[in-house]
Coordinates of C-alpha atoms and ligand atoms in Angstrom, one line a residue:
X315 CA 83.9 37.7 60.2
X316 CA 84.8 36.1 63.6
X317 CA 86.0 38.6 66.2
X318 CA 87.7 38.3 69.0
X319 CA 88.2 41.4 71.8
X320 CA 90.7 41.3 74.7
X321 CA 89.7 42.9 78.1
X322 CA 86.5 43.1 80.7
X323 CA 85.4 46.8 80.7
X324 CA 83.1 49.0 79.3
X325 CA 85.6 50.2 76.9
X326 CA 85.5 46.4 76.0
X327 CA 81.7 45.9 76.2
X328 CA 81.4 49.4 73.9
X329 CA 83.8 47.3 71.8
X330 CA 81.4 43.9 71.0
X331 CA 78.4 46.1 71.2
X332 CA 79.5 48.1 68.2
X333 CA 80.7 45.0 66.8
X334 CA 77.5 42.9 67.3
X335 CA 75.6 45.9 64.9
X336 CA 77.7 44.9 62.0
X337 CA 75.9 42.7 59.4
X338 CA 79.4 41.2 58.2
X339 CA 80.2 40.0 62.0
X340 CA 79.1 36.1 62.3
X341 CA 80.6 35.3 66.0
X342 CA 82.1 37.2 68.4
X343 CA 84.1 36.1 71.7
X344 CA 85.9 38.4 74.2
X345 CA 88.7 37.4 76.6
X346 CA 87.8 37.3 79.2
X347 CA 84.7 39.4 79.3
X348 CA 82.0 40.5 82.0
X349 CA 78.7 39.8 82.5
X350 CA 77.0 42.7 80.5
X351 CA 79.3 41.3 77.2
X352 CA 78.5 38.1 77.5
X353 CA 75.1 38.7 76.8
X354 CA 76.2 39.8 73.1
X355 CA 79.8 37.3 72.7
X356 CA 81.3 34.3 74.2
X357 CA 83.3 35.1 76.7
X358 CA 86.5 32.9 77.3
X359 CA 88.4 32.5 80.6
X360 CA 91.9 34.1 79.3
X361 CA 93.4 36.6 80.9
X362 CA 95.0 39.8 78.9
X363 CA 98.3 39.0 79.9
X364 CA 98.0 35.4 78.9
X365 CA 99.7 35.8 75.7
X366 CA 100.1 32.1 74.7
X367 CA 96.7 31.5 75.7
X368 CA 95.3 34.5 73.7
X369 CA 97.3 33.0 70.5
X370 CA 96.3 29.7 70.8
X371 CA 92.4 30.5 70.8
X372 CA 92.8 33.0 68.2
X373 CA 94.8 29.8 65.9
X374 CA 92.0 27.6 67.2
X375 CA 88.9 29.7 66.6
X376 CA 90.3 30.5 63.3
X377 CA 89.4 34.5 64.2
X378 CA 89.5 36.9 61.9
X379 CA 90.7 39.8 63.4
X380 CA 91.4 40.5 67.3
X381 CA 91.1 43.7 68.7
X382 CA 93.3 44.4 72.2
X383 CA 91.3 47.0 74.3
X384 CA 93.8 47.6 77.5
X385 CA 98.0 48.7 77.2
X386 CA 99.2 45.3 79.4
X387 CA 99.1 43.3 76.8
X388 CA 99.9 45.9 74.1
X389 CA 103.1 46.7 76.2
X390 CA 104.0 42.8 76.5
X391 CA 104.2 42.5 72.9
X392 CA 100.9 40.4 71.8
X393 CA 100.6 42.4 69.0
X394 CA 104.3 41.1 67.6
X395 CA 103.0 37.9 68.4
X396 CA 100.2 37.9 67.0
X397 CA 102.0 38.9 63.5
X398 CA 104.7 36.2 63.9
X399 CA 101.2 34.0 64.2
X400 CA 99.8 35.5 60.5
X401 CA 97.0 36.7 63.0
X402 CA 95.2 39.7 62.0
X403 CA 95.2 42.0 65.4
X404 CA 94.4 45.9 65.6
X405 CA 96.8 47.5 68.2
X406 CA 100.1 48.7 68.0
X407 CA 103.8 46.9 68.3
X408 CA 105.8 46.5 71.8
X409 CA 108.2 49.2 69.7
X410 CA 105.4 51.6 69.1
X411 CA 102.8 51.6 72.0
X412 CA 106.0 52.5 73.7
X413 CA 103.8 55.9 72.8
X414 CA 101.7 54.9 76.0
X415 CA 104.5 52.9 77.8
X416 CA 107.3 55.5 78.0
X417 CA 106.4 58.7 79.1
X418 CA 110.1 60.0 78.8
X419 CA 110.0 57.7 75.3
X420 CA 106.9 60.0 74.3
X421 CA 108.6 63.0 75.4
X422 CA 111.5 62.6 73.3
X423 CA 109.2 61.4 70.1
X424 CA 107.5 64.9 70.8
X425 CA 110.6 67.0 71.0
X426 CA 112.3 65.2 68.3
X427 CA 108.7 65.9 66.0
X428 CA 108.1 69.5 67.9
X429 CA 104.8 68.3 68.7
X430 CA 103.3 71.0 71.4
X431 CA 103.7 69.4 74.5
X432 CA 104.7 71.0 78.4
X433 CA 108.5 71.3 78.9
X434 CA 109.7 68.8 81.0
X435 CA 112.6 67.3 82.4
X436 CA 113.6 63.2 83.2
X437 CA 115.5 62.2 86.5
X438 CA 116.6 58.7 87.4
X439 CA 118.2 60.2 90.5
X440 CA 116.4 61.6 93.5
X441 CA 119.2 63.9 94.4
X442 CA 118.8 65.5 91.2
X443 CA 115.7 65.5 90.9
X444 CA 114.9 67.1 94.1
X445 CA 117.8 69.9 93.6
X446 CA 115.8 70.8 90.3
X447 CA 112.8 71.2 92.1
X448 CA 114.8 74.2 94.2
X449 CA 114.3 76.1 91.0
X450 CA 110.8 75.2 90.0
X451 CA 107.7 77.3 90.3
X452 CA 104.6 75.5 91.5
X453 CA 102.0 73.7 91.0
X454 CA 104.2 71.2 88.7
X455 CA 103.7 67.5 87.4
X456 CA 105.5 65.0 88.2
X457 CA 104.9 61.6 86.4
X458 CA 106.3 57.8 86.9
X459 CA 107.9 56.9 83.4
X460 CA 105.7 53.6 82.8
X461 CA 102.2 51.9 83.3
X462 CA 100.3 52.9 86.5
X463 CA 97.2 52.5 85.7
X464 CA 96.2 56.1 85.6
X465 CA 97.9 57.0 89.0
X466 CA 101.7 57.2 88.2
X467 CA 100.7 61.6 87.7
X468 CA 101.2 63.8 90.8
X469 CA 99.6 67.4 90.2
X470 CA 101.9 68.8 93.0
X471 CA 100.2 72.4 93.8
X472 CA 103.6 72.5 96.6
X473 CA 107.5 72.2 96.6
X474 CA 106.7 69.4 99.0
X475 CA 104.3 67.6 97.5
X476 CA 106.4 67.7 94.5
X477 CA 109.4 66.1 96.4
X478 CA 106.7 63.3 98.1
X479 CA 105.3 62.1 94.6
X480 CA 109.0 62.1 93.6
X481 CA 110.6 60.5 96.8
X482 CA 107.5 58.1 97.1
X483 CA 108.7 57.5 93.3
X484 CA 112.6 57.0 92.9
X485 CA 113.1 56.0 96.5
X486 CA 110.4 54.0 97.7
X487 CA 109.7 52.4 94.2
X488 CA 105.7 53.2 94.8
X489 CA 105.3 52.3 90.9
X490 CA 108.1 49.7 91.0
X491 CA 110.1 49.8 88.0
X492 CA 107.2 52.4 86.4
X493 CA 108.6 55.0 88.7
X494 CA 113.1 54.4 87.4
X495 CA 112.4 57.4 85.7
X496 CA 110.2 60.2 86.6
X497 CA 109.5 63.5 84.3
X498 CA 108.6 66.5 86.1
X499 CA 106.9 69.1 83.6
X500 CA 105.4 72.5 83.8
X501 CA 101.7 72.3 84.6
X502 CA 98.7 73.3 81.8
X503 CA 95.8 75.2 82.3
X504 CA 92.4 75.1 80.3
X505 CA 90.2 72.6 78.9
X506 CA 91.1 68.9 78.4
X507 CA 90.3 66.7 75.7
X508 CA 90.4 63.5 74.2
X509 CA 91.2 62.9 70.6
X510 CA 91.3 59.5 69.2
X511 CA 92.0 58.3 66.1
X512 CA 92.4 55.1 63.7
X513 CA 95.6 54.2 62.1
X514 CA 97.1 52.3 59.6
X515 CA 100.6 53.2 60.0
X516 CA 100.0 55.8 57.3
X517 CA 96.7 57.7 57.4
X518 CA 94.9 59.2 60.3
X519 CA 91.1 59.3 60.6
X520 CA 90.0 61.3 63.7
X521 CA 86.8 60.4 65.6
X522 CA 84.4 62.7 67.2
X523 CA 86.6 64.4 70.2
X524 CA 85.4 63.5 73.4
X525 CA 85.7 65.3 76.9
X526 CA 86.1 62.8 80.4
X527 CA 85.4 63.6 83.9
X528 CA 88.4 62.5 86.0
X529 CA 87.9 63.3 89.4
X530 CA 85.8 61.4 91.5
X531 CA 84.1 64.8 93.2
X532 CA 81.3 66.6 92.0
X533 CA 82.9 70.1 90.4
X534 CA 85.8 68.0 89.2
X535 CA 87.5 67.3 93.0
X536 CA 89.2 64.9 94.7
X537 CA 91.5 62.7 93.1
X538 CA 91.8 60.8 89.7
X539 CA 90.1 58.0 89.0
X540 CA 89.9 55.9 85.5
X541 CA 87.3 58.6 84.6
X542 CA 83.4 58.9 86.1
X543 CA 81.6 60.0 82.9
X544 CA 82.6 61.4 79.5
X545 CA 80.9 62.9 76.3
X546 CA 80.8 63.8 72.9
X547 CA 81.7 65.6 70.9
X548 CA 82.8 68.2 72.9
X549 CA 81.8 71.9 72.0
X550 CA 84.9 73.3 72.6
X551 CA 86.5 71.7 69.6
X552 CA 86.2 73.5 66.1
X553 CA 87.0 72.5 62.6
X554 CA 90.3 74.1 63.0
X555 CA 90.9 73.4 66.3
X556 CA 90.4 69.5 64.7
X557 CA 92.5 69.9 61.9
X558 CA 95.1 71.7 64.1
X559 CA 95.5 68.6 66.3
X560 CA 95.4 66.1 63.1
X561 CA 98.3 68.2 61.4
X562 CA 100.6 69.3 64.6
X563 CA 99.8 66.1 66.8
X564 CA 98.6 62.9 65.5
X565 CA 100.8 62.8 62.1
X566 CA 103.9 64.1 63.0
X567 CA 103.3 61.1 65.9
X568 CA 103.3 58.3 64.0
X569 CA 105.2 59.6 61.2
X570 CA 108.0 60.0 64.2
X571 CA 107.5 56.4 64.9
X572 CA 107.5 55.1 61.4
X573 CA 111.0 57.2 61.5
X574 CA 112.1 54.5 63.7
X575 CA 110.6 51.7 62.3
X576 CA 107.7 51.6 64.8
X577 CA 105.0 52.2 62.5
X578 CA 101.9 52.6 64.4
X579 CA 98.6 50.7 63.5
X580 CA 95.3 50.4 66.0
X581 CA 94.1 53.7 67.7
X582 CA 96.3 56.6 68.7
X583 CA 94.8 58.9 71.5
X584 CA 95.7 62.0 72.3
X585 CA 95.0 63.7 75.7
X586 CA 95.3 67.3 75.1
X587 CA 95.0 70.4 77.2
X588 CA 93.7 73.9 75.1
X589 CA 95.3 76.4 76.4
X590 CA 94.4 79.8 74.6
X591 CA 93.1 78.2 72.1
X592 CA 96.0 76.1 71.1
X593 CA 96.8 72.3 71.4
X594 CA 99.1 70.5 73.9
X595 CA 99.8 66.9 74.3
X596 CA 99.1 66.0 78.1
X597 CA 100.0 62.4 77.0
X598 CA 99.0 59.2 74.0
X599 CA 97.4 56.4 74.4
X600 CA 97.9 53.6 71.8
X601 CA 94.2 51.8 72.3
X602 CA 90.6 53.5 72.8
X603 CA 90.2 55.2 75.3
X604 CA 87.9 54.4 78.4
X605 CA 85.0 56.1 79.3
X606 CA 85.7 58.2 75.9
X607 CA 84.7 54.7 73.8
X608 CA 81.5 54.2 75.3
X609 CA 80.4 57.7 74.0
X610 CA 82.1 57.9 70.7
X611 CA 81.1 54.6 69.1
X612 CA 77.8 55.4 69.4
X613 CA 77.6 58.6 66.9
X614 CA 79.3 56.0 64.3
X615 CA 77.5 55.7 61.5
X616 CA 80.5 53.6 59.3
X617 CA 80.3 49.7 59.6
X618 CA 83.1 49.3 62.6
X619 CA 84.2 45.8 61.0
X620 CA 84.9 47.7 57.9
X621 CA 87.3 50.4 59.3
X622 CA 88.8 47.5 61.8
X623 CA 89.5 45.6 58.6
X624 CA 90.9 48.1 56.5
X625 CA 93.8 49.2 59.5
X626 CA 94.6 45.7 58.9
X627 CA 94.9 45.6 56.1
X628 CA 96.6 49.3 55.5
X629 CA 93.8 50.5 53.4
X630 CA 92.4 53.3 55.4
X631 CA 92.1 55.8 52.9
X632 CA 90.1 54.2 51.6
X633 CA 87.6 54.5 54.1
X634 CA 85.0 57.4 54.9
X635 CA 83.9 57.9 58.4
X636 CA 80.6 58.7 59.2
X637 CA 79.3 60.3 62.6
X638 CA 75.6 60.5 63.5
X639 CA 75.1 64.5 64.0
X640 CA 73.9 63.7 67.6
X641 CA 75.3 64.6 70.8
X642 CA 76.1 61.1 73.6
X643 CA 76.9 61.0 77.5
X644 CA 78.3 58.3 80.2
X645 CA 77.5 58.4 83.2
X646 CA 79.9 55.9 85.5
X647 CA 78.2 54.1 88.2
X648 CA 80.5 53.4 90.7
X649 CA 81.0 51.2 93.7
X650 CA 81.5 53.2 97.2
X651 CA 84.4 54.3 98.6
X652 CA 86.3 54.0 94.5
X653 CA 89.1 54.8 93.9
X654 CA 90.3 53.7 97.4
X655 CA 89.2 50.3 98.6
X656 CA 85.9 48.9 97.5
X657 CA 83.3 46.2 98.5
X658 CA 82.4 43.7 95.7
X659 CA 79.7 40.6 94.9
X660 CA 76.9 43.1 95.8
X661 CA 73.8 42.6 93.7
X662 CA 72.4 45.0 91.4
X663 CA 69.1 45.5 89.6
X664 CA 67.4 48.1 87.6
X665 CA 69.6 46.9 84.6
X666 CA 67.6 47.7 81.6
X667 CA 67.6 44.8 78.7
X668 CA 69.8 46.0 75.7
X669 CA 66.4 46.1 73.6
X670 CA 64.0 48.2 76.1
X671 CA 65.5 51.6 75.6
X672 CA 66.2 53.4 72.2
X673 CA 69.3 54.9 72.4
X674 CA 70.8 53.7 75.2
X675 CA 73.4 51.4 76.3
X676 CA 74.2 50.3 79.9
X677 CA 78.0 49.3 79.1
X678 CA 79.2 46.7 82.0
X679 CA 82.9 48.1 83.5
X680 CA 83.0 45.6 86.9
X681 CA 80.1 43.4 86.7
X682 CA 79.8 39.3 87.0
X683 CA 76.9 36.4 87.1
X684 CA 76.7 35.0 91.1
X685 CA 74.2 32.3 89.7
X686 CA 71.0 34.4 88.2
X687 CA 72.4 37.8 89.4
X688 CA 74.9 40.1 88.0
X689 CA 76.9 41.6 91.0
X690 CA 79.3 44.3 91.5
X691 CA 83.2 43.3 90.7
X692 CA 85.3 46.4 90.4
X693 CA 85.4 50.1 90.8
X694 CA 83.4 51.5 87.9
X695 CA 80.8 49.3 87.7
X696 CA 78.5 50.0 84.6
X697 CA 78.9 53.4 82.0
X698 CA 75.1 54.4 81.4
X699 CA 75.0 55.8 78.0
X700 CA 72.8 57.2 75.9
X701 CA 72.8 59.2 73.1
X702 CA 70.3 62.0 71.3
X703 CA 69.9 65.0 69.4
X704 CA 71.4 67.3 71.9
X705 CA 74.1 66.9 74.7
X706 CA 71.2 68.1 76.6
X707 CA 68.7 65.6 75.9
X708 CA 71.3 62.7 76.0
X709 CA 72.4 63.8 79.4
X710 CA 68.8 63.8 80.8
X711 CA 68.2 60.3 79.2
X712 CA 71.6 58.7 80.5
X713 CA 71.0 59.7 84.2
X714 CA 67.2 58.6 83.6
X715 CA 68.2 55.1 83.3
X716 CA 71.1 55.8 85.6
X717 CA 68.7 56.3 88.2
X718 CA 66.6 52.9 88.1
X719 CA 69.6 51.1 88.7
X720 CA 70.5 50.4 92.0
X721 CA 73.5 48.5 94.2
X722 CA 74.7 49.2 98.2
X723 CA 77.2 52.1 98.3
X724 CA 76.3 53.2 94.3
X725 CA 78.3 56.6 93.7
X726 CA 78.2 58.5 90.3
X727 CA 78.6 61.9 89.9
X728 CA 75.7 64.5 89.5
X729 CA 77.3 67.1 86.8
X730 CA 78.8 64.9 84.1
X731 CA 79.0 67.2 81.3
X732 CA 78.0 70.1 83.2
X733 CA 80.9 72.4 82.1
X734 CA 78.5 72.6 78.8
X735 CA 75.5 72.1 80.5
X736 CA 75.4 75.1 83.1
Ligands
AMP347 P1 98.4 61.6 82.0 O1 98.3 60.2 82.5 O2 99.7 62.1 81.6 O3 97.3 62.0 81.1 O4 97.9 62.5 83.3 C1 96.7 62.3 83.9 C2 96.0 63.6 84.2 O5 96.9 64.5 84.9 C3 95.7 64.3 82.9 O6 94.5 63.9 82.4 C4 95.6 65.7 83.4 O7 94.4 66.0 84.0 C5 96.7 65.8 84.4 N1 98.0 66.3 83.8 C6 98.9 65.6 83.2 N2 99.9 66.3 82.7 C7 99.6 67.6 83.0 C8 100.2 68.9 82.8 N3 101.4 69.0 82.2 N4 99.5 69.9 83.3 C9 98.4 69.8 83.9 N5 97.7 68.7 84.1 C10 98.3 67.6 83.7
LIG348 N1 90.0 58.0 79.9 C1 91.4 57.9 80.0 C2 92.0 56.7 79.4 O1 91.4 55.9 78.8 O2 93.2 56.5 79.6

């Protein structure tokens, strides 16, 4: 099978690293890559919005299957595109990652499938929105309708940071047309999780559940960033805690989108708060999640080419996922001063070969070649991962490695999966 992945992350580089295990995979290429996945696929200059550009290689290269890692293009409808092409692509339709798009889209889709989720209300007018805030209780959420790349969600602990997040919002367009609509919705307490899952438009199979670090601070402080660390699975989670989320979230999800002939195919995450012991949709995704990939693929045992194939090709019950009964952890090296403003180009070494290490991965997030060197080029830099019998044991390996590897201003975070760890 020939392959092709679209984005540059470590989501993406989890992506062709799973993919380069698979005996049935002959090339691979990713668009448009970083330095760490280049060493394991050809990377080609085309940008995830490029859409045209995307198609065309895809018709060129003959692929077999693509698979979109970020929302842009997901959002811009590539995935239609891709099916007006005959292209085999996992990832959901313009119509249905409207799941991730839309917050107020997802909030109705919840309602309408009374899928447990925080009450919440939509405002396109400040005045309004700030007259219901009169009556609110505190700390609330308030949240810019469409893509912000992770920052369009306020936590507002105050009646007046509430009315900045939703004046910077509605009035000063902070999010641009993101931020038309804002929802502003109770706040949850307890324990946040992660559940993915592959689709076919009909059947659901959940992966492992995985728990992320948000924050950039040690003890979970200071604000959100694209996440600092993750791991799986996480302990919290039971069988019935699982099975709860599969039968009261993720089917009554996409059968709600099917219901409006938005069938969803790809990978449906679910970002869930436990609160007493029960599930509630923080938000969806409609792609893998980032650093959640990077420990989930590897505790799969199932040839990933295989289940890619069969969402393709709608045949995912057929399919039997495996997991390794081992415990994995990411810990995100990143560059200093993230998620404000950050330097980049600076060199780093310490970067173990893929082959030195059992059990380890160093996935590349912001990484690129300046001749012979790879050199820092974004925020989260590289996602150490390793993997073992215990949480415990992966953890100690992961920052191990993490710690040989060195660039100016390198910040990761001490405690990654410390809430189990103590
Ligand atoms: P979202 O992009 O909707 O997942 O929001 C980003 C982060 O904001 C989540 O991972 C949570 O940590 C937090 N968050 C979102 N909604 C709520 C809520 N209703 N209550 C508490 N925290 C929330
Ligand atoms: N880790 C959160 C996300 O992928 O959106």
């Amino acid at each position: 099978m020939k392959i092709l992945v679209v984005g540059s992350g470590g989501r993406e580089h989890a992506l062709v690293w799973k993919l380069s295990l698979s005996p049935r995979v002959s090339r691979l290429y990713c668009a448009p890559g970083n330095a760490g996945i280049s060493q394991l696929a050809t990377c080609v200059p085309i940008a995830v919005t490029d859409l045209p550009g995307l198609r065309q290689f895809a018709e060129d290269q003959s692929i077999d299957v693509t698979v979109v890692g970020p929302e842009a293009p997901l959002a811009l409808g590539m995935v239609d595109m891709f099916r007006h092409a005959h292209l085999a692509v996992v990832g959901p339709t313009r119509n249905a990652a409207r799941i991730e798009s839309s917050k107020v889209f997802a909030k109705d889709l919840m309602k309408r499938q009374q899928i447990p989720t925080a009450d919440a209300r939509v405002f396109e007018h400040v005045e309004a929105a700030l007259a219901y805030l009169e009556q609110c209780s505190f700390p609330v959420v308030v949240k810019a309708d469409g893509l912000a790349q992770g920052k369009g969600v306020v936590v507002a602990r105050t009646a007046q940071e509430a009315r900045d997040a939703v004046v910077a919002m509605l009035v000063h367009h902070a999010f641009g047309d993101a931020g038309r609509h804002v929802v502003i919705e109770d706040c949850l307490q307890g324990e946040e999780l992660t559940m993915m899952a592959f689709v076919d438009g009909n059947t659901v199979l959940p992966m492992v559940v995985a728990q992320d670090h948000k924050r950039i601070g040690e003890g979970d402080t200071g604000p959100n960033t694209g996440g600092m660390g993750a791991y799986a699975p996480a302990p919290l989670v039971t069988p019935a805690l699982r099975d709860e989320i599969v039968r009261t979230v993720l089917y009554p999800a996409i059968e709600g989108l099917a219901h409006i002939d938005s069938p969803f195919c790809g990978v449906l995450y679910a970002g869930i708060m436990v609160t007493e012991g029960r599930p509630c949709v923080l938000e969806f995704n409609a792609r893998f999640g980032d650093p959640e990939t990077q420990v989930v693929l590897p505790l799969l045992k199932t040839d990933f080419a295989d289940i890619l194939e069969a969402i393709v090709e709608h045949r995912l019950d057929q399919v039997n996922l495996e997991w390794a009964d081992q415990a994995a952890v990411c810990v995100v090296l990143a560059s200093g001063g993230y998620p404000g403003a950050y330097r980049r180009d600076l060199s780093i070494t310490g970067i173990p070969p893929l082959s030195e290490h059992d059990h380890v991965a160093v996935f590349h997030a912001g990484t690129a070649w300046k001749g012979q060197d790879v050199v820092t080029a974004g925020g989260r830099v590289l996602g150490v991962t390793a993997w073992g019998d215990s949480l415990r044991a992966a953890r100690d390996r992961a920052y191990g490695v993490a710690g040989r590897i060195a660039f100016e201003g390198r910040y990761c975070r001490s405690d990654i999966a410390g809430r189990v760890l103590m």
